Coordinates of C-alpha atoms and ligand atoms in Angstrom, one line a residue:
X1166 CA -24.7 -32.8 8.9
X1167 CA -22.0 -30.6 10.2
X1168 CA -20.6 -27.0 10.0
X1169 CA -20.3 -24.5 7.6
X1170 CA -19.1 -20.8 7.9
X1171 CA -17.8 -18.3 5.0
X1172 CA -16.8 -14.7 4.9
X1173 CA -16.4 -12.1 2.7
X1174 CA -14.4 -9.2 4.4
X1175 CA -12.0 -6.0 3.8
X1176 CA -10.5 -7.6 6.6
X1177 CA -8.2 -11.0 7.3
X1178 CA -10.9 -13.7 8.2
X1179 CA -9.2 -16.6 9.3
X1180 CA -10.1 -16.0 13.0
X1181 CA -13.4 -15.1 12.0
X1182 CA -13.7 -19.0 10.0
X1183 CA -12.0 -20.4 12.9
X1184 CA -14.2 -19.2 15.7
X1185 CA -16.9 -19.7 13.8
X1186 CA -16.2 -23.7 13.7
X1187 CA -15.1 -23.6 17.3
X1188 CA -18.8 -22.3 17.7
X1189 CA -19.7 -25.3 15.8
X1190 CA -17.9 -27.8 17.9
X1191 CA -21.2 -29.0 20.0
X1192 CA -22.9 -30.1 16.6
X1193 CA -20.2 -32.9 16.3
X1194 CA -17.7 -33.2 13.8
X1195 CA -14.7 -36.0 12.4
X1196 CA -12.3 -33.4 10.6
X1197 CA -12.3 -29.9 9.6
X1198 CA -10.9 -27.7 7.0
X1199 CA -10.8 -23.8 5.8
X1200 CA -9.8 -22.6 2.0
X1201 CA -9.2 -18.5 1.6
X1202 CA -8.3 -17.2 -2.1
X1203 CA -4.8 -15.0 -0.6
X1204 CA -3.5 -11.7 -2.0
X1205 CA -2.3 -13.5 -4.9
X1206 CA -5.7 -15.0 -5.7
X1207 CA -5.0 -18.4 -5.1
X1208 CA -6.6 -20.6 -3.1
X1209 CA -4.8 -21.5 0.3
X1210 CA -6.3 -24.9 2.2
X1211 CA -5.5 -26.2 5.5
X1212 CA -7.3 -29.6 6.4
X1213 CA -7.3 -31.3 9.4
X1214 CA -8.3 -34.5 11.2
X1215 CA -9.5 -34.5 14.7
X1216 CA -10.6 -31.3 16.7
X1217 CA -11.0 -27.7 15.5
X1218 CA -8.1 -27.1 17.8
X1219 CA -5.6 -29.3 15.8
X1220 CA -7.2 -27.2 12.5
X1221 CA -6.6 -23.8 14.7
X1222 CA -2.9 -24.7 15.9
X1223 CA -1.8 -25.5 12.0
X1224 CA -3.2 -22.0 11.0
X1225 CA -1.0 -20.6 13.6
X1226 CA 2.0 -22.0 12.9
X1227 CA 0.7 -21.2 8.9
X1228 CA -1.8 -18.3 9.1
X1229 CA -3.7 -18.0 6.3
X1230 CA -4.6 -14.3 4.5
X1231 CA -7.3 -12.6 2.4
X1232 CA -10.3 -11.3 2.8
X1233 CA -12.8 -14.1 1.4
X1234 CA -12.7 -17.9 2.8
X1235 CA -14.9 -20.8 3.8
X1236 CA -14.9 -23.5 6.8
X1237 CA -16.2 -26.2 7.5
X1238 CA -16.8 -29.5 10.1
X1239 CA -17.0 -32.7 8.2
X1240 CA -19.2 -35.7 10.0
X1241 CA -18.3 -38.2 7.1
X1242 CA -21.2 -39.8 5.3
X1243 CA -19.3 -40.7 1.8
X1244 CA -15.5 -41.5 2.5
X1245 CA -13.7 -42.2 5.7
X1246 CA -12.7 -39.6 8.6
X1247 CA -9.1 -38.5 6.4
X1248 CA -7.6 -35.6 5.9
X1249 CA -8.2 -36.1 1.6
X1250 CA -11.8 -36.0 2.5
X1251 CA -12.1 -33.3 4.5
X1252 CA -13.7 -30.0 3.2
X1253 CA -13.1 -27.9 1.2
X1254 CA -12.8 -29.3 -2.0
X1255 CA -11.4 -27.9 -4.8
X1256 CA -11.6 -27.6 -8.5
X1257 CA -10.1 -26.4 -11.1
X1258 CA -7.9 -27.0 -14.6
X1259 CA -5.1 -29.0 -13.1
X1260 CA -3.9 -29.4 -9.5
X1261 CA -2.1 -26.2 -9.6
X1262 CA -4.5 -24.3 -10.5
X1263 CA -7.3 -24.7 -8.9
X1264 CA -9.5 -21.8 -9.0
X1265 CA -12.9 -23.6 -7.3
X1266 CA -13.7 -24.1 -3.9
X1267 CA -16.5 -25.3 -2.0
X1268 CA -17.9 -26.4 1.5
X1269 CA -21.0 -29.2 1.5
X1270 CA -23.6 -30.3 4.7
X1271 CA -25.3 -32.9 3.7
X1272 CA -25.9 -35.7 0.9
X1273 CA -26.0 -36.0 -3.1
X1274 CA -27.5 -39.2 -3.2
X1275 CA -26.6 -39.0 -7.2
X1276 CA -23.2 -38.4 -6.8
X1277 CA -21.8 -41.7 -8.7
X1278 CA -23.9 -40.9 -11.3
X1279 CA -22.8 -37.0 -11.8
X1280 CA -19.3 -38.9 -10.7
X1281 CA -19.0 -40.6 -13.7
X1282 CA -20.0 -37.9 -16.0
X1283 CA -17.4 -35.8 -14.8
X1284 CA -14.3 -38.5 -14.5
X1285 CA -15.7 -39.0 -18.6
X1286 CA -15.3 -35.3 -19.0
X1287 CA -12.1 -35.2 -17.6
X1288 CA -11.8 -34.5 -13.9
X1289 CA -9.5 -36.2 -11.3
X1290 CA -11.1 -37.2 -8.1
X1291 CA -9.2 -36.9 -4.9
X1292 CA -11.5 -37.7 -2.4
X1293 CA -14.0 -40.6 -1.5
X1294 CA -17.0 -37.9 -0.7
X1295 CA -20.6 -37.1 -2.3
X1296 CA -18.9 -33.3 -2.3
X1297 CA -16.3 -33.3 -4.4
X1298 CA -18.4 -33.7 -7.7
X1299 CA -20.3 -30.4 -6.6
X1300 CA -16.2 -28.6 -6.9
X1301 CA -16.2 -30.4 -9.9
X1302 CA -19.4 -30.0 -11.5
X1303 CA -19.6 -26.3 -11.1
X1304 CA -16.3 -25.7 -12.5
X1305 CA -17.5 -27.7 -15.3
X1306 CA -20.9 -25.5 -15.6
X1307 CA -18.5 -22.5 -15.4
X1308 CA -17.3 -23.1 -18.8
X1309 CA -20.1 -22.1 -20.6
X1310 CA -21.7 -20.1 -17.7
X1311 CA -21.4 -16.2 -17.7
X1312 CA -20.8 -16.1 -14.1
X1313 CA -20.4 -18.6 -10.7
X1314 CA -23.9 -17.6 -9.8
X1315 CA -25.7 -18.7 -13.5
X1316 CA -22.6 -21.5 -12.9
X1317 CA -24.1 -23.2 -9.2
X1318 CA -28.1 -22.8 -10.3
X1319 CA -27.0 -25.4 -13.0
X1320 CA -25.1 -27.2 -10.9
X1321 CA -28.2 -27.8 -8.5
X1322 CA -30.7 -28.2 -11.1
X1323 CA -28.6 -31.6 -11.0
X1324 CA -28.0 -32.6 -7.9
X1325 CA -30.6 -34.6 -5.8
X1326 CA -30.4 -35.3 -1.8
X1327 CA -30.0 -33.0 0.7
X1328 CA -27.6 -29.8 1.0
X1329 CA -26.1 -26.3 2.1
X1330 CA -23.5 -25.6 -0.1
X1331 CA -20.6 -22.6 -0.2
X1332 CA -19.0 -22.2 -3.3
X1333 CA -16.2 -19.6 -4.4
X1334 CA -14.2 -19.0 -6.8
X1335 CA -11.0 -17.5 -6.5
X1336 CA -10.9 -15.4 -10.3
X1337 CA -13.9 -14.0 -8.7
X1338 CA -12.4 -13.4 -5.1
X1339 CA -16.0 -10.5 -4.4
X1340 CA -18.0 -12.9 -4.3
X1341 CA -19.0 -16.5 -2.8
X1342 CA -22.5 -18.3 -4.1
X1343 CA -24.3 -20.5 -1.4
X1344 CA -27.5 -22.7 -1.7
X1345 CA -29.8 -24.5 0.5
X1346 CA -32.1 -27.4 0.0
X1347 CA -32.6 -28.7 2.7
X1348 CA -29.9 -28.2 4.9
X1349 CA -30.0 -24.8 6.9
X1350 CA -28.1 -21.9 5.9
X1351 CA -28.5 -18.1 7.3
X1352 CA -26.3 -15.0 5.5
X1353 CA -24.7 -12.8 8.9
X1354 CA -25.3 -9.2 7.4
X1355 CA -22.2 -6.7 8.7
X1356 CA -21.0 -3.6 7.7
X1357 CA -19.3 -3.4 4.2
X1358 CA -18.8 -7.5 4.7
X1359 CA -21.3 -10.7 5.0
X1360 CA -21.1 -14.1 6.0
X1361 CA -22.6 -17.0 6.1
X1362 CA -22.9 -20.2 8.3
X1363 CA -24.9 -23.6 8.8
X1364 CA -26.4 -21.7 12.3
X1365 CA -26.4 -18.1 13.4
X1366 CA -24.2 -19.0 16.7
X1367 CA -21.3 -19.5 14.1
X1368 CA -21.5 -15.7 13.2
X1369 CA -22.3 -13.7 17.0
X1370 CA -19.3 -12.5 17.6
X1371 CA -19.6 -10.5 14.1
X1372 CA -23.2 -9.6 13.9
X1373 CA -26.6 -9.7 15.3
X1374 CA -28.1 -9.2 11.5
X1375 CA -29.3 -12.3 10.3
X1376 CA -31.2 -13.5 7.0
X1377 CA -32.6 -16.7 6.6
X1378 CA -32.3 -18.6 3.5
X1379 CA -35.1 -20.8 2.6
X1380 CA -35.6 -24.3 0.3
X1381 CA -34.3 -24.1 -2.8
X1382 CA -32.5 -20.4 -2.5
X1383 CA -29.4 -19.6 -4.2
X1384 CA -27.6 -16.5 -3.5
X1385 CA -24.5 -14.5 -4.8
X1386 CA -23.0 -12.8 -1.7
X1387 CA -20.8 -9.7 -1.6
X1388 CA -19.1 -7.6 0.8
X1389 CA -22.0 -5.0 0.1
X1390 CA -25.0 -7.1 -0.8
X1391 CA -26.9 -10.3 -1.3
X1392 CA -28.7 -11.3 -4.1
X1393 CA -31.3 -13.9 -3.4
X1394 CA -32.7 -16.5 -6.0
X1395 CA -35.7 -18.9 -5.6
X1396 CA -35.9 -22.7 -6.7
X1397 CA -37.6 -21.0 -10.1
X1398 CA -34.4 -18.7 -10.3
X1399 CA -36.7 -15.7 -9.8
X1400 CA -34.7 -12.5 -7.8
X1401 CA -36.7 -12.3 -4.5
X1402 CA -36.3 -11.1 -1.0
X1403 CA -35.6 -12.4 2.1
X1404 CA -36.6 -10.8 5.3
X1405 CA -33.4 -10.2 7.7
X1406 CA -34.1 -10.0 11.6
X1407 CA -32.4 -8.8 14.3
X1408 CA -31.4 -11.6 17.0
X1409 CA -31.3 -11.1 20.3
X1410 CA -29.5 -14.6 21.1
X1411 CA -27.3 -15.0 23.7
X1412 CA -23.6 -15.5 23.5
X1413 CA -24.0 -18.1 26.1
X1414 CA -25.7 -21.5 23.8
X1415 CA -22.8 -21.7 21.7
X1416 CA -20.0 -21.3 24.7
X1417 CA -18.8 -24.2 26.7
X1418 CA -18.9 -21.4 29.6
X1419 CA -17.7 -22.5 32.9
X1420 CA -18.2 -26.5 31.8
X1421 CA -15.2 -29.0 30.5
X1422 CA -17.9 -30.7 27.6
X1423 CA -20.8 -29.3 25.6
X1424 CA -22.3 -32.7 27.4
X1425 CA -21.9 -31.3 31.1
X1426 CA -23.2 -28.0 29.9
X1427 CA -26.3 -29.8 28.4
X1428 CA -26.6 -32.1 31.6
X1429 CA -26.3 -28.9 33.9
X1430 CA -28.6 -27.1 32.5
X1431 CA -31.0 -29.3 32.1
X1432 CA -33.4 -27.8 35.2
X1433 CA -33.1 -24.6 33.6
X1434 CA -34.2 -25.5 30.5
X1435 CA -37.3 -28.3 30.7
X1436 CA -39.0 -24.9 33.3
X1437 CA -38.1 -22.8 30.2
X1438 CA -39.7 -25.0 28.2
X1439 CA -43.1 -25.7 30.7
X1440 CA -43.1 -22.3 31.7
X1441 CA -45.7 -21.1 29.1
X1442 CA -47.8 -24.1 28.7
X1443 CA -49.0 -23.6 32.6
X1444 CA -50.8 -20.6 34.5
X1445 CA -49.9 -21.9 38.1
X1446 CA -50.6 -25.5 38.0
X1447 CA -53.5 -24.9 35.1
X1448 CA -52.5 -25.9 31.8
X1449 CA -52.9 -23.2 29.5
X1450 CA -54.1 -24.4 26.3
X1451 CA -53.5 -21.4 24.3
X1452 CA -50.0 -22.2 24.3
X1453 CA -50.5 -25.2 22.2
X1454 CA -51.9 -23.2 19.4
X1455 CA -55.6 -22.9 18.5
X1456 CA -56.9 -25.8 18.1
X1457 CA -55.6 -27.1 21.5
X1458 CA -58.5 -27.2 23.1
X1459 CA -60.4 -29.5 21.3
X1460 CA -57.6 -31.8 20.7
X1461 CA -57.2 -32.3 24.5
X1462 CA -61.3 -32.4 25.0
X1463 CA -60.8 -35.8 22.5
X1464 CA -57.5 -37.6 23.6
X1465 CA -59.0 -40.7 25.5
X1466 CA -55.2 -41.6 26.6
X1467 CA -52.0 -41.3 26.2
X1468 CA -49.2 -43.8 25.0
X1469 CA -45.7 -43.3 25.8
X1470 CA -43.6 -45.6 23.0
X1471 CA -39.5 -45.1 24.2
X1472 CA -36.4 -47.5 24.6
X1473 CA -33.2 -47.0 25.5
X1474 CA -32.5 -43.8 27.3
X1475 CA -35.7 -42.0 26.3
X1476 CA -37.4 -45.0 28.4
X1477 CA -36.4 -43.9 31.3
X1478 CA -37.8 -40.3 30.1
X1479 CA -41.1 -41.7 29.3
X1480 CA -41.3 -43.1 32.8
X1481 CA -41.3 -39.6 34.2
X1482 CA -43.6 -37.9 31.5
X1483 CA -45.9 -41.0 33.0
Ligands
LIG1082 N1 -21.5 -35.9 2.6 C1 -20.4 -35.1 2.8 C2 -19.2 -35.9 3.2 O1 -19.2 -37.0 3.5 C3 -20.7 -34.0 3.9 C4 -20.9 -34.5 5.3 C5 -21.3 -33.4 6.3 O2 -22.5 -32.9 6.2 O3 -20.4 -33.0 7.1 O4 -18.1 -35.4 3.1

C-alpha cells in the first residue's frame, strides 16, 4: 500500500503533490503519477516509472497548472511496475475526454467481477490494475447520480477489499471525494484550501491541522470545507487535531537512504520507546495499561518465536 496526496487550492499545487510524494518516498513505491484538472478544465497527467525524482524532473520540463490535483506512489499488486499502470486513472466518455480521475492504496479483491460489468457496459480498459474499475465505475454511477459525492458512496457500496481512494472530477474542478476502508486517509485542513494524503507527513509543510478519517468515511472536500459521511451515509463529524510532529520523520536529513536514517537512529528510538515503561530500572506497569499488573503476576514464561533477522532480535530481548 503506497501514497496518496490531493489538493484543493486558489493556488498552483503541483509542488505541493510533488513534495508530498517525495515525503512519501520511505513507504516504498514502483512508479508514481499526478493528474490536475488545468485552467481549461481538463485533466493533465504525467506518469512515471521509477523514483519520484524522474516524476519531479518531467513536471519541470512540463509543469503542470490548476488549483485542484491528486498524486500518488504505486507498489503494484494488480498489473506490472509500467507506466499504463501507474496512477491516476482516468475515466471518462472517450479518451479525449476524460473528465474522471482517481488515485487507489490498496485492493478490490472484486475487481474482475465489477471488470466485466463495466467492459459489458462499455468501458475501455487501459491498465492491468484492481483501480482502474473504481475510474470506471464511478463515472458509470455518475450518470444517474446527482453529484460525484451521491456518485463514489455507490461506487463503494460495490467494491470489496481494502482501500483509500481520491476521486475528482474535472466538470466539478471545487471539489475532490475521498473514502477510506481500510486504508488510512487524514484531510490536512488550511486556510481557504484542504488536502488530503495517505499520512499526515505528506501534508507538513502546508499545515499542522489534521482530521482523521475513519472506516467506512466518505467525504466531499472543498477549498472551504469538508463534509464527512459514515459507512450508513449519515453526515457526521470528525474531530480535527492539532499536530505537533516534527519535520524531521519524513526528511532523509543529513543521511544518503531512509535505511541509514532508520539504522542511525535506532539508539534514539528503542530509549524512546523503553523510556516510559521503566522508573529507573523498575518496570512501571502503569505504562502497559490497567490491567498490566495482573497479567505480569500470571505470565509463568516467556517465548520468543523469530527467524530470519528478527532472530537475532529475539536473542537480545532474551
Ligand atoms: N492495487 C493497486 C495497483 O496495483 C494499488 C496498489 C497500491 O496500493 O499502491 O495499482
Amino acid at each position: 500500500m503506497c501514497g496518496i496526496v490531493g489538493a484543493i487550492a486558489q493556488r498552483d499545487v503541483m509542488g505541493i503533490l510533488v513534495e508530498g510524494l517525495r515525503r512519501l518516498e520511505y513507504r516504498g513505491y514502483d512508479s508514481s503519477g499526478v493528474a490536475i484538472v488545468n485552467q481549461a478544465g481538463q485533466i493533465e497527467r504525467t506518469r512515471r516509472v521509477g523514483k519520484v525524482q524522474e516524476l519531479a524532473q518531467a513536471l519541470k520540463d512540463k509543469p503542470l497548472s490548476g488549483g485542484t490535483g491528486i498524486a500518488h506512489t504505486r507498489w503494484a499488486t494488480h498489473g506490472v511496475p509500467s507506466e499504463d499502470n501507474a496512477h491516476p486513472h482516468v475515466s471518462g466518455d472517450g479518451a479525449l475526454s476524460n473528465n474522471i480521475a482517481v488515485v487507489h492504496n490498496g485492493i478490490i479483491e472484486n475487481h474482475q467481477e465489477l471488470r466485466e460489468k463495466l467492459v459489458k457496459a462499455g468501458y475501455v480498459f487501459v491498465s492491468q490494475t484492481d483501480t482502474e474499475v473504481i475510474a470506471h465505475l464511478v463515472h458509470l454511477e455518475l450518470q444517474t447520480s446527482e453529484s460525484l459525492l451521491d456518485a463514489v458512496q455507490k461506487s463503494v457500496k460495490q467494491f470489496e477489499g481494502a482501500y483509500g481512494t481520491v476521486v475528482l472530477d474535472s466538470n466539478t474542478p471545487e471539489k475532490i471525494v475521498v473514502a477510506r476502508s481500510g486504508s488510512p486517509l487524514v484531510i490536512g485542513l488550511g486556510l481557504d484550501e484542504n488536502f488530503i494524503a495517505s499520512d499526515m507527513m505528506a501534508l507538513l509543510p502546508v499545515t499542522r491541522n489534521f482530521m482523521f478519517l475513519e472506516e467506512g468515511d466518505v467525504a466531499q472536500i472543498t477549498r472551504f470545507d469538508v463534509e464527512v459521511y459514515d459507512v450508513d451515509g449519515n453526515q457526521v463529524q470528525r474531530e480535527s487535531k492539532e499536530h505537533d510532529v516534527s519535520h524531521e520523520a519524513g526528511d532523509k536529513g543529513e543521511y544518503r537512504h531512509f535505511m541509514m536514517k532508520e539504522i542511525f537512529e535506532q539508539p534514539t528510538a528503542v530509549r524512546n520507546t523503553l523510556e516510559n515503561g521503566f522508573n529507573g530500572d523498575e518496570l512501571n506497569l502503569d505504562a502497559f495499561g490497567s490491567n498490566a499488573a495482573k497479567i505480569f503476576d500470571e505470565i509463568e514464561h516467556v517465548q520468543i518465536i523469530a527467524c530470519g533477522t528478527s532472530y537475532h532480535s529475539g536473542m537480545v530481548a532474551r
